Every structure is written in structure tokens, then in C-alpha cells.
PDB file of C-alpha atoms in Angstrom:
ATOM      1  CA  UNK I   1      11.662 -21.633   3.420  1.00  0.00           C
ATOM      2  CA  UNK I   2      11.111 -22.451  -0.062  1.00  0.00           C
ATOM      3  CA  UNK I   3      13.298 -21.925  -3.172  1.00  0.00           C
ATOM      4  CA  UNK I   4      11.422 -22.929  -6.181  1.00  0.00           C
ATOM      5  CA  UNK I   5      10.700 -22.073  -9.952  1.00  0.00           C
ATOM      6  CA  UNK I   6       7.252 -22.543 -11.351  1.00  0.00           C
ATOM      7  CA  UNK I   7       7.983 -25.111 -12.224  1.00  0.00           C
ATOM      8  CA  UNK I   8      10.002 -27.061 -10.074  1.00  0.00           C
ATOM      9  CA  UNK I   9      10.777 -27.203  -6.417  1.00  0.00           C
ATOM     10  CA  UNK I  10      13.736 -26.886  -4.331  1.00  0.00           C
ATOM     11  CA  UNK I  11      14.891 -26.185  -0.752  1.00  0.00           C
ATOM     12  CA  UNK I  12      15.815 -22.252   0.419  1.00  0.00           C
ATOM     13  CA  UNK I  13      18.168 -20.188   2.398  1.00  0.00           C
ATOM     14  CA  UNK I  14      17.045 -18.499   4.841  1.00  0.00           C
ATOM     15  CA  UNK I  15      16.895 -14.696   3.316  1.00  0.00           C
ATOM     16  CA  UNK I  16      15.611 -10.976   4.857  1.00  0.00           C
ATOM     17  CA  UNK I  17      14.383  -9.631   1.722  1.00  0.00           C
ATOM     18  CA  UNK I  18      11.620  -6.996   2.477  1.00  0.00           C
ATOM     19  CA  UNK I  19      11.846  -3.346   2.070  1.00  0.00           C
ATOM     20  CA  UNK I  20       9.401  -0.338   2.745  1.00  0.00           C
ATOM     21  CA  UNK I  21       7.836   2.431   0.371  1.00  0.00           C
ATOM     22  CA  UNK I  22       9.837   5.203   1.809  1.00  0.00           C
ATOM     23  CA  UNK I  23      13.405   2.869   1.733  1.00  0.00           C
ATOM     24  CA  UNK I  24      15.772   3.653  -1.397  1.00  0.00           C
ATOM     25  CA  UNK I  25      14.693   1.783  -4.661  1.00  0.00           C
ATOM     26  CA  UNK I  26      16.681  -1.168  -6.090  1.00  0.00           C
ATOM     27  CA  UNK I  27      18.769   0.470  -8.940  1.00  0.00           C
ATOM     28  CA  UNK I  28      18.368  -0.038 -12.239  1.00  0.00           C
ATOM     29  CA  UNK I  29      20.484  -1.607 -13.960  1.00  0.00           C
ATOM     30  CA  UNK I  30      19.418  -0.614 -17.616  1.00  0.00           C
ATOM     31  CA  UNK I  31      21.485   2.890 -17.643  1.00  0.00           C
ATOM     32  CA  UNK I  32      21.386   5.084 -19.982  1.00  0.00           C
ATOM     33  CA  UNK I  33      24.167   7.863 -20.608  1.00  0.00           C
ATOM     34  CA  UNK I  34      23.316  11.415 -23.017  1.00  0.00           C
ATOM     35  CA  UNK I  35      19.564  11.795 -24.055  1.00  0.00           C
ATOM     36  CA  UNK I  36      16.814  10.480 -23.861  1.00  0.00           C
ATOM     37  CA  UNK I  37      17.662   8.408 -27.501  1.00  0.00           C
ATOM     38  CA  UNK I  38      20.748   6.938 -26.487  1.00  0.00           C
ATOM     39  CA  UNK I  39      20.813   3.038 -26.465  1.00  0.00           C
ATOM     40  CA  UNK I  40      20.718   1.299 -22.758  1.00  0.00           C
ATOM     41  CA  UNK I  41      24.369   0.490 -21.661  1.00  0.00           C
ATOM     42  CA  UNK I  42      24.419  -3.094 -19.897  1.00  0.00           C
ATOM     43  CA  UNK I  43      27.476  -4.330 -18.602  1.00  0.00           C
ATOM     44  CA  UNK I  44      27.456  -7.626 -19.923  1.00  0.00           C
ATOM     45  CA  UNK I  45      24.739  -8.796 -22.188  1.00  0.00           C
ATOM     46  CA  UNK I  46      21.348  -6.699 -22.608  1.00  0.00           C
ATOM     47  CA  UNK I  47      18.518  -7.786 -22.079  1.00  0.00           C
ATOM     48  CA  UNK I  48      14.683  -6.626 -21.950  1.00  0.00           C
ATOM     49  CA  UNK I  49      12.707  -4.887 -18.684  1.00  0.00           C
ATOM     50  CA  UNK I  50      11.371  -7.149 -16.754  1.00  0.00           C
ATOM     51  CA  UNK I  51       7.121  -6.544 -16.806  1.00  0.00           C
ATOM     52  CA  UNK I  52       5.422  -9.266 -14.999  1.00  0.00           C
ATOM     53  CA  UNK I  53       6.294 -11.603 -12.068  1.00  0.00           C
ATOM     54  CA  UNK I  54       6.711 -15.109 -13.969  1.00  0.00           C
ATOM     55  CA  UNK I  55       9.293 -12.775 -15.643  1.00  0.00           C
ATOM     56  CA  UNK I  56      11.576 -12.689 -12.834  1.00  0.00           C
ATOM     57  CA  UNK I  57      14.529 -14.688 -12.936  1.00  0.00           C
ATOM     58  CA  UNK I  58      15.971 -16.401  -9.823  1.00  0.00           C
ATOM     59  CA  UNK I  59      19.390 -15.283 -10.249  1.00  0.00           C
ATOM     60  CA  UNK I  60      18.663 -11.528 -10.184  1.00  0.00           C
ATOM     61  CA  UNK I  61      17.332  -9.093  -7.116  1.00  0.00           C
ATOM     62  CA  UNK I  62      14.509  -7.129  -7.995  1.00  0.00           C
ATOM     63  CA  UNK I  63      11.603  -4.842  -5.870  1.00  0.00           C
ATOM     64  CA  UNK I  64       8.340  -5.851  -6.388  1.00  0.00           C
ATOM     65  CA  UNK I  65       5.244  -3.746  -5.565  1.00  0.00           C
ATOM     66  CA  UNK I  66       1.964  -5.571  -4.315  1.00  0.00           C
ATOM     67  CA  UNK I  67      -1.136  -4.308  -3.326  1.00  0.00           C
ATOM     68  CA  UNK I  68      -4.002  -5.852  -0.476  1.00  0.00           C
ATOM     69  CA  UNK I  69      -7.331  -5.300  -2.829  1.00  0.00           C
ATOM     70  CA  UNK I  70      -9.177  -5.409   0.452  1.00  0.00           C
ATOM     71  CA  UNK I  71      -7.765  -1.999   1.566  1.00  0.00           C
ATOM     72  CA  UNK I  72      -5.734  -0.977  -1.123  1.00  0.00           C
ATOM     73  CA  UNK I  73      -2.148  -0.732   0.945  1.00  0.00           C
ATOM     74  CA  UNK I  74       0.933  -1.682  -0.856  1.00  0.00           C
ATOM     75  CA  UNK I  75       4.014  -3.069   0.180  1.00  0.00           C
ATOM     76  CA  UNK I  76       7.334  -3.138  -1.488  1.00  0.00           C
ATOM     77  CA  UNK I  77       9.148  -6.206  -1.530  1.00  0.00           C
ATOM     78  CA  UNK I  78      12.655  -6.707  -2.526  1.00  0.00           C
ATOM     79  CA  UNK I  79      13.451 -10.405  -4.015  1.00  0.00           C
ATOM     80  CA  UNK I  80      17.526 -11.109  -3.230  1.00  0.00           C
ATOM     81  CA  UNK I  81      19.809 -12.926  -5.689  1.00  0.00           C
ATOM     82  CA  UNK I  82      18.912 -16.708  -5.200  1.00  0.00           C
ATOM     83  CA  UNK I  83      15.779 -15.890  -3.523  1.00  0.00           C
ATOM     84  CA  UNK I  84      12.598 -17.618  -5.390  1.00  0.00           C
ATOM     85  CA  UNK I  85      10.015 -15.360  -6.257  1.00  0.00           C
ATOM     86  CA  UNK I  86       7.285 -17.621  -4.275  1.00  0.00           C
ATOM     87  CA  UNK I  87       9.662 -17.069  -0.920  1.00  0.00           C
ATOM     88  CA  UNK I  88       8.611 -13.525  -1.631  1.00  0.00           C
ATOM     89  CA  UNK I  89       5.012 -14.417  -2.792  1.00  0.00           C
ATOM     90  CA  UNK I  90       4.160 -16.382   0.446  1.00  0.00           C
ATOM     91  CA  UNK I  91       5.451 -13.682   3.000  1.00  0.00           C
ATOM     92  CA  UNK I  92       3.091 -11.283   1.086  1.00  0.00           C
ATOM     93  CA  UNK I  93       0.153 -13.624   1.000  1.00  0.00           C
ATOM     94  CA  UNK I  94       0.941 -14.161   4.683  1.00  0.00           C
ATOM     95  CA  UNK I  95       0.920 -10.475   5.155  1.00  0.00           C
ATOM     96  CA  UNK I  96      -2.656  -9.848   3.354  1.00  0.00           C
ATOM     97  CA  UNK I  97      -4.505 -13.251   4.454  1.00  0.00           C
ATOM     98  CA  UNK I  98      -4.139 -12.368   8.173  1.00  0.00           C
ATOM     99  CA  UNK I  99      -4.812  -8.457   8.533  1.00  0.00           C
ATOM    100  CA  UNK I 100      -8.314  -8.291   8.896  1.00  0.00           C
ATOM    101  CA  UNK I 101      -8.444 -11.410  10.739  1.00  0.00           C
ATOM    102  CA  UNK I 102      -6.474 -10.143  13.499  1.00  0.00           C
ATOM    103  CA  UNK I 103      -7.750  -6.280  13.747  1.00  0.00           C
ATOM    104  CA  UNK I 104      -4.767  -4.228  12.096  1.00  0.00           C
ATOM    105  CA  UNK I 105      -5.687  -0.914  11.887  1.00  0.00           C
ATOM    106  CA  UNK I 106      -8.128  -1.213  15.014  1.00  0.00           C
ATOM    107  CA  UNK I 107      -7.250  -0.918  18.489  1.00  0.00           C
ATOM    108  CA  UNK I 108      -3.005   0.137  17.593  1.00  0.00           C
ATOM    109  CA  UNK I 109      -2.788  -3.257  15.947  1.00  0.00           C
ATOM    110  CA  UNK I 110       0.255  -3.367  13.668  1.00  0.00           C
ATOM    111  CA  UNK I 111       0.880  -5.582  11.117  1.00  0.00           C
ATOM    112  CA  UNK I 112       5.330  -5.916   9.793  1.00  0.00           C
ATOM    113  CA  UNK I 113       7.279  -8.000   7.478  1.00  0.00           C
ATOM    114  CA  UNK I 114      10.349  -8.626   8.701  1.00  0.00           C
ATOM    115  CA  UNK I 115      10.657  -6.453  11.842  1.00  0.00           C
ATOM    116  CA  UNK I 116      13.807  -7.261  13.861  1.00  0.00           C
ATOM    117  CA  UNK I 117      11.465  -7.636  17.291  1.00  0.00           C
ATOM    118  CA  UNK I 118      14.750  -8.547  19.412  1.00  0.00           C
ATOM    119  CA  UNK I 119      14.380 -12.676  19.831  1.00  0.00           C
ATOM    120  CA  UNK I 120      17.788 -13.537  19.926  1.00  0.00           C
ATOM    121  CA  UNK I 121      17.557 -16.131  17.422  1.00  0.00           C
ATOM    122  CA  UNK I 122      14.911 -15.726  14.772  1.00  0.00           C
ATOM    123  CA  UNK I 123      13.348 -12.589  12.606  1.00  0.00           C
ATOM    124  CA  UNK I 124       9.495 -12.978  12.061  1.00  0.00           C
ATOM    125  CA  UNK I 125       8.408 -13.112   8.148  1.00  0.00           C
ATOM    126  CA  UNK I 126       5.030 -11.338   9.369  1.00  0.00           C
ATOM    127  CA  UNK I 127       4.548 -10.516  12.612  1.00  0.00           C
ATOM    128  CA  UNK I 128       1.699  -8.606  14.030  1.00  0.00           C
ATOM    129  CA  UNK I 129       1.289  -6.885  17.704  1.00  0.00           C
ATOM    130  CA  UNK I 130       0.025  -3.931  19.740  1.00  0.00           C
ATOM    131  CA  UNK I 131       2.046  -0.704  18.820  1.00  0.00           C
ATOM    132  CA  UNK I 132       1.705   0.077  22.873  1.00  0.00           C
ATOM    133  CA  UNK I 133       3.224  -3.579  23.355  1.00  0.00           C
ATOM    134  CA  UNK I 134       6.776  -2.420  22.128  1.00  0.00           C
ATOM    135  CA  UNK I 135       9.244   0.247  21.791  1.00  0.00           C
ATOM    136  CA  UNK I 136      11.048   1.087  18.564  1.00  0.00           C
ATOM    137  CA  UNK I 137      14.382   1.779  18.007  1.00  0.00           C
ATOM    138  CA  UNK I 138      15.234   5.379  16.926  1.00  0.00           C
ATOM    139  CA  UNK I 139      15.202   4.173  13.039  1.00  0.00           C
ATOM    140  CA  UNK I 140      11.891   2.163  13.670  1.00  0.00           C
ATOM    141  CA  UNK I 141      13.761  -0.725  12.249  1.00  0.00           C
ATOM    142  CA  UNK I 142      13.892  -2.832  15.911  1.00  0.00           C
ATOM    143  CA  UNK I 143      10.948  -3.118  18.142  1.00  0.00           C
ATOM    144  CA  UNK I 144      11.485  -4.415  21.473  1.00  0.00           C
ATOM    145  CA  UNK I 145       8.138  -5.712  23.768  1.00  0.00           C
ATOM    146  CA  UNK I 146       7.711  -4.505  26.735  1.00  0.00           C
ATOM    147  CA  UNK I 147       7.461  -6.946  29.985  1.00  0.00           C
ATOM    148  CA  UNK I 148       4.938  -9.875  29.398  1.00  0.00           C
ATOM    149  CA  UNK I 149       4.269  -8.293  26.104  1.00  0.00           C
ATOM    150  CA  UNK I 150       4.346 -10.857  23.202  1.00  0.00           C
ATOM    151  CA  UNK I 151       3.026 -10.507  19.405  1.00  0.00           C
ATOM    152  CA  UNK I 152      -0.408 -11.581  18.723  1.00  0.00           C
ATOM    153  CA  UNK I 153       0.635 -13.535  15.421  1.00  0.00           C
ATOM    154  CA  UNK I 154       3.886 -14.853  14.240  1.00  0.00           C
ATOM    155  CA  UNK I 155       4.079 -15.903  10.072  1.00  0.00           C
ATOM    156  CA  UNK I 156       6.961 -18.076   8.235  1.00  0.00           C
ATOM    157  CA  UNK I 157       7.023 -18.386   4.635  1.00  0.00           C
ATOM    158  CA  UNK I 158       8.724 -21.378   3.437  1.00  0.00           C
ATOM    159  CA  UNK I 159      10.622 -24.349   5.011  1.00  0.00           C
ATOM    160  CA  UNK I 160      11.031 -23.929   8.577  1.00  0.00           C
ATOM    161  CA  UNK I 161      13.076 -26.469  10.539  1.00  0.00           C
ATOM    162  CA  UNK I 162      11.706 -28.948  13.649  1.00  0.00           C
ATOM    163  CA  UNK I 163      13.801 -27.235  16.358  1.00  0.00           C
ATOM    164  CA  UNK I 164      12.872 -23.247  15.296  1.00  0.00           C
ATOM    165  CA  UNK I 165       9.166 -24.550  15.846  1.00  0.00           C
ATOM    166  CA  UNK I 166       9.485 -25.976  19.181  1.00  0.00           C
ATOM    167  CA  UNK I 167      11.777 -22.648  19.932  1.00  0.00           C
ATOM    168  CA  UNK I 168       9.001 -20.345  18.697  1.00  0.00           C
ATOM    169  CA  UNK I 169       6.101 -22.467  20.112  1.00  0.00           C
ATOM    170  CA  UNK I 170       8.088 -21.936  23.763  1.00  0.00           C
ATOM    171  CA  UNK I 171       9.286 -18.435  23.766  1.00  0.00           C
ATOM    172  CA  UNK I 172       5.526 -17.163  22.483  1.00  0.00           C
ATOM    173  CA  UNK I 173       3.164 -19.667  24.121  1.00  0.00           C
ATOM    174  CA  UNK I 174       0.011 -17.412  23.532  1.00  0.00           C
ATOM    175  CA  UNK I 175       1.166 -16.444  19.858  1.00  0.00           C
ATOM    176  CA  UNK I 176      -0.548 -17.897  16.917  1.00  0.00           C
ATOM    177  CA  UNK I 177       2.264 -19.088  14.526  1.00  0.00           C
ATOM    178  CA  UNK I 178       1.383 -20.104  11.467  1.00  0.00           C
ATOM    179  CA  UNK I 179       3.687 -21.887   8.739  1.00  0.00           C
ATOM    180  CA  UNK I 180       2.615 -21.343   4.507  1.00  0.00           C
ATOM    181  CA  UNK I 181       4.463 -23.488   1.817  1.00  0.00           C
ATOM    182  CA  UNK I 182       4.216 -23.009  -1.709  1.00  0.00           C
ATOM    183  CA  UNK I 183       3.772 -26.899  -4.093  1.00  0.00           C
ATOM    184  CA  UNK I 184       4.451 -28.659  -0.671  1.00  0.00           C
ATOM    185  CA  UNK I 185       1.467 -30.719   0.247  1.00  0.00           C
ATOM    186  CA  UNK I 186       0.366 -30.931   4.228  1.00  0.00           C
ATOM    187  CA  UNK I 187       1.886 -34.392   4.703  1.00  0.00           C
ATOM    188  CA  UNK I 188       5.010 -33.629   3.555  1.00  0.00           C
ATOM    189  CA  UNK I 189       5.898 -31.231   5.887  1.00  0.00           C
ATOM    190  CA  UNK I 190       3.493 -31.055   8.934  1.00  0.00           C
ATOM    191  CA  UNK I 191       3.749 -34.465  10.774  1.00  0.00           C
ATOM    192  CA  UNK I 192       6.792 -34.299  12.391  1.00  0.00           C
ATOM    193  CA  UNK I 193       6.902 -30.862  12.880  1.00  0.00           C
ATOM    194  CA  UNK I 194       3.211 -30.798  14.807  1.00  0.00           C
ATOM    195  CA  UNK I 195       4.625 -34.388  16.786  1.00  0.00           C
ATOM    196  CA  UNK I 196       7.507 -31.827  17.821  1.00  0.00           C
ATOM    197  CA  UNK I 197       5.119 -28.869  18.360  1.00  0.00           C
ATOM    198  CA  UNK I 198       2.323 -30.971  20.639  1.00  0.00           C
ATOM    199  CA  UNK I 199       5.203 -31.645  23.229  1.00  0.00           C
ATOM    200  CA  UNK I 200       5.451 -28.162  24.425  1.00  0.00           C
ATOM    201  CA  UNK I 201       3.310 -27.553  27.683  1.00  0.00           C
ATOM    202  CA  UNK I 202       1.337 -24.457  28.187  1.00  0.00           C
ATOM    203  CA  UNK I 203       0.261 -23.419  25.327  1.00  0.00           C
ATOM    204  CA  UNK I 204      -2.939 -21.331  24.637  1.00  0.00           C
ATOM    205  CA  UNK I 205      -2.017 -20.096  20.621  1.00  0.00           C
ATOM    206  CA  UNK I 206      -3.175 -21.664  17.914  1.00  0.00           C
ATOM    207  CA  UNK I 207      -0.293 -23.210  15.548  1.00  0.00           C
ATOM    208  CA  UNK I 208      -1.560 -23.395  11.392  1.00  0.00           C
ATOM    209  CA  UNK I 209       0.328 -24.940   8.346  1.00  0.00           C
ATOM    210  CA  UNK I 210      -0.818 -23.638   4.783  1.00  0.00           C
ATOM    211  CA  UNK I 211      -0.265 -25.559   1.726  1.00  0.00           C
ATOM    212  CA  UNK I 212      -0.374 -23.232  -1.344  1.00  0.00           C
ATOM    213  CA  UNK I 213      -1.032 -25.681  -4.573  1.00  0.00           C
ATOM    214  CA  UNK I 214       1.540 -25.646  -7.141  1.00  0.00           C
ATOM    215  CA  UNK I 215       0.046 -23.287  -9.867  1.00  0.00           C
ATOM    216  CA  UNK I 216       1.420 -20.533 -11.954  1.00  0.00           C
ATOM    217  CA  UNK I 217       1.829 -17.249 -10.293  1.00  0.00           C
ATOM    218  CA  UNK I 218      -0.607 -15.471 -12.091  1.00  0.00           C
ATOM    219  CA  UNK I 219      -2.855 -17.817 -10.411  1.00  0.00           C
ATOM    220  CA  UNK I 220      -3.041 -16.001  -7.729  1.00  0.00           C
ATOM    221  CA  UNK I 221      -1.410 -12.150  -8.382  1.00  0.00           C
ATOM    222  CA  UNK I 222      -2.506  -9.699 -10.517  1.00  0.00           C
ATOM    223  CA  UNK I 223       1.013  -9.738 -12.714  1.00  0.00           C
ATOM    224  CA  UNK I 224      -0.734  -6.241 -14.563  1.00  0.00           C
ATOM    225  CA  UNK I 225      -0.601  -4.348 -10.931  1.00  0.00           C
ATOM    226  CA  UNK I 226       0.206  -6.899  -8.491  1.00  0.00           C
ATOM    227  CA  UNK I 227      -2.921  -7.105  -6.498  1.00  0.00           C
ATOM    228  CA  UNK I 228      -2.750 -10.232  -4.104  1.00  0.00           C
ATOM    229  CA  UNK I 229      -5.536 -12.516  -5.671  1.00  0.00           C
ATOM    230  CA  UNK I 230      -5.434 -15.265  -3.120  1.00  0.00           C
ATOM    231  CA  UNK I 231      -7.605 -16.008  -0.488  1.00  0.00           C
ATOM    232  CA  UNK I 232      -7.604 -18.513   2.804  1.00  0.00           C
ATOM    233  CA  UNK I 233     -10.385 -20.562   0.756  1.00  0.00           C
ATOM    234  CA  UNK I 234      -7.521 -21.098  -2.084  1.00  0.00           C
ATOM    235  CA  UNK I 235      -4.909 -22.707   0.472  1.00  0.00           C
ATOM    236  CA  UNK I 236      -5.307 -26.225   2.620  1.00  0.00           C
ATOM    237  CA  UNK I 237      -4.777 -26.131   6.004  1.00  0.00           C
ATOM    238  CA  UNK I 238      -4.462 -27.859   8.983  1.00  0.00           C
ATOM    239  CA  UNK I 239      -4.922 -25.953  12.734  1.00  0.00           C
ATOM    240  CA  UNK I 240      -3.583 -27.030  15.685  1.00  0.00           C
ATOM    241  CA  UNK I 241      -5.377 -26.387  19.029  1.00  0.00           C
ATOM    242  CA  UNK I 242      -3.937 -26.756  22.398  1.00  0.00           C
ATOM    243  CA  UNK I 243      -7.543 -28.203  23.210  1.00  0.00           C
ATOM    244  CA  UNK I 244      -7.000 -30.425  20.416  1.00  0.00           C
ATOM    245  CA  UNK I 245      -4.240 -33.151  22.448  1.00  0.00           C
TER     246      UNK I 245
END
């Protein structure tokens, strides 16, 4: 996954960073005790409200609300201490890019971010499935597929390493899996990971790498009301086939 300013680039930690609409709100940490007039209190040293995305720094958690223009649905994001920004950025771009190509909303296909779907190792950034394919857990927060049941689509925002690939690529051999970095070019991260990925016998899903140019986020987000601006045309990519070896 990828850790990076605007500016700069630098390697992640792995991070589970997504929360829903309905979930409890980050709290702010701009208090205020008395009326309405009293000063802020900050414990430690004050400083402004944060108003647009390039504003957030990478030292602090904060929610961030963006919005799919092609539907309008919004999706609340929460950005961890250490986290980049574009970590959060890609799994949302992810999330938007691939809805309408894969049906959600038609024929009980679902669309998560960060679903716990029971692999014993790994926790999809997007993942998208048949509702009838799986069984949720009584808070909704684990889904669990039913025999021969896999999901349709697997994302991963950021770095993801050689072995996870080939892991992914065997468990789900008729998922597409798809792989988006933000300021990494194609070549600097998909050769050895498709020489890896072309072993693995009996596949049938297609695996994709995404390379989202290094450009300022207001590039591609509305910072005003953070609608998702990008589209697939905006990103390079390479697709693998399994009729492609």
C-alpha cells in the first residue's frame, strides 16, 4: 500500500481505515467549553479546521466524506494516524471506478470497503459479491460465502507484496483482482508481481494493475464536496488474461 505526501513518495503499513455513514463520527478535537463565544480549547497548540483534502496532515486521523457523481452515494472514510491521504484516495477511487462495471445495485450485487469476508489471511480494500453468496454476521461487519461461493471482484489500494498476490490469485481463481498505485509507474511495480501471478494454474479472472499519475489531489476530487473526479480513462493500466500466457 502506499504512504505518500503530494509531494513525495514512500512505502505504507498495512491499515483498516474505512468507516460507514451510520458508524460514530471521529471526534473533534477543537472543543469548546461555555457558549457559543468561548475560545476553542486545544490541548497542545491550536490550530485551524481543516477544509480541504491537501489540508490533511499525515500525522493526524480524520473522516472524510466522498461522493460517486455517477449515482450520488457517499461513503465515509476514516484516514488513521500515519495513514497517507492517497491510501485513502485509491480505495475510494477503487470503490467508484468499478460499480457500474460490475452491476452493483442490479441483480443483489454488493459493493464493500473493507468487509472482513473470513479469508484467514487478508481483508479486501473493495470487494464486491452477490448478497445471496454470503451470510453476515449479526453486526453485518463479517460476511462469510457460502460453499463454492467466491466474490466477483477483489480491489487493493497501494503496495501489495509478491506472495499476497499469488495467495489471492489461488484462493479466488475466478475473481478479478485488481491492484491501483498512486505516483508508481506500471514498471515499477507490475513485472515481478504478474511473473509471480502467471504461475498459478486455473485461472479464469482477470488480474489489472492501475497506475494513478502523480498529481495534486484536487486533480482528481472535488476538495469543495468531495465528489470522486477520476475516471478509468485518467489511470494506465495493464490487464492480465488467463488467455493471454
Amino acid at each position: 500500500r502506499d504512504v505518500s505526501s503530494f509531494t513525495g513518495l514512500e512505502e505504507p503499513d498495512e491499515v483498516r481505515s474505512v468507516v460507514s455513514k451510520n458508524e460514530e463520527e471521529e471526534v473533534d478535537l477543537y472543543t469548546y467549553e461555555g457558549d457559543e463565544d468561548a475560545s476553542p480549547r486545544w490541548y497542545g497548540n491550536w490550530k485551524p479546521s481543516i477544509s480541504k483534502l491537501s489540508d490533511i496532515p499525515k500525522s493526524k486521523k480524520h473522516s472524510v466524506t466522498l461522493i460517486d457523481p455517477n449515482d450520488g452515494e457517499t461513503k465515509v472514510y476514516l484516514k488513521k494516524n500515519k495513514e497517507s491521504l492517497q491510501h485513502v484516495l485509491t480505495k475510494a477511487i477503487i470503490w467508484k471506478l468499478f460499480k457500474e462495471e460490475y452491476g452493483v445495485g442490479k441483480d443483489d450485487t454488493t459493493v464493500e470497503v473493507e468487509l472482513n469476508i473470513s479469508d484467514k489471511d487478508y481483508l479486501p480494500d473493495v470487494v464486491i459479491f452477490k448478497k445471496d453468496d454470503v451470510e453476515y454476521s449479526t453486526r453485518r461487519d463479517t460476511a462469510v460465502f457460502k460453499e463454492d461461493k467466491k466474490p466477483i471482484f477483489w480491489g487493493e489500494s497501494g503496495r501489495m507484496k509478491i506472495h499476497k498476490a499469488v495467495a489471492l490469485a489461488e484462493r479466488y481463481p475466478d475473481t478479478d483482482i485488481c491492484q491501483i498505485r498512486w505516483g508508481m509507474e506500471l514498471d515499477q511495480f507490475v513485472p515481478d508481481t504478474l511473473k509471480a501471478v502467471k504461475r498459478v494454474k486455473n485461472r479464469t479472472g482477470k488480474f489489472s494493475f492501475g497506475s494513478i499519475p502523480k498529481m495534486n489531489v484536487w486533480e482528481y476530487f472535488n476538495e469543495e464536496d468531495g465528489t470522486i473526479r477520476m475516471t478509468k480513462d485518467m489511470i494506465t493500466w495493464h490487464h492480465h488474461l488467463p488467455d493471454d500466457e
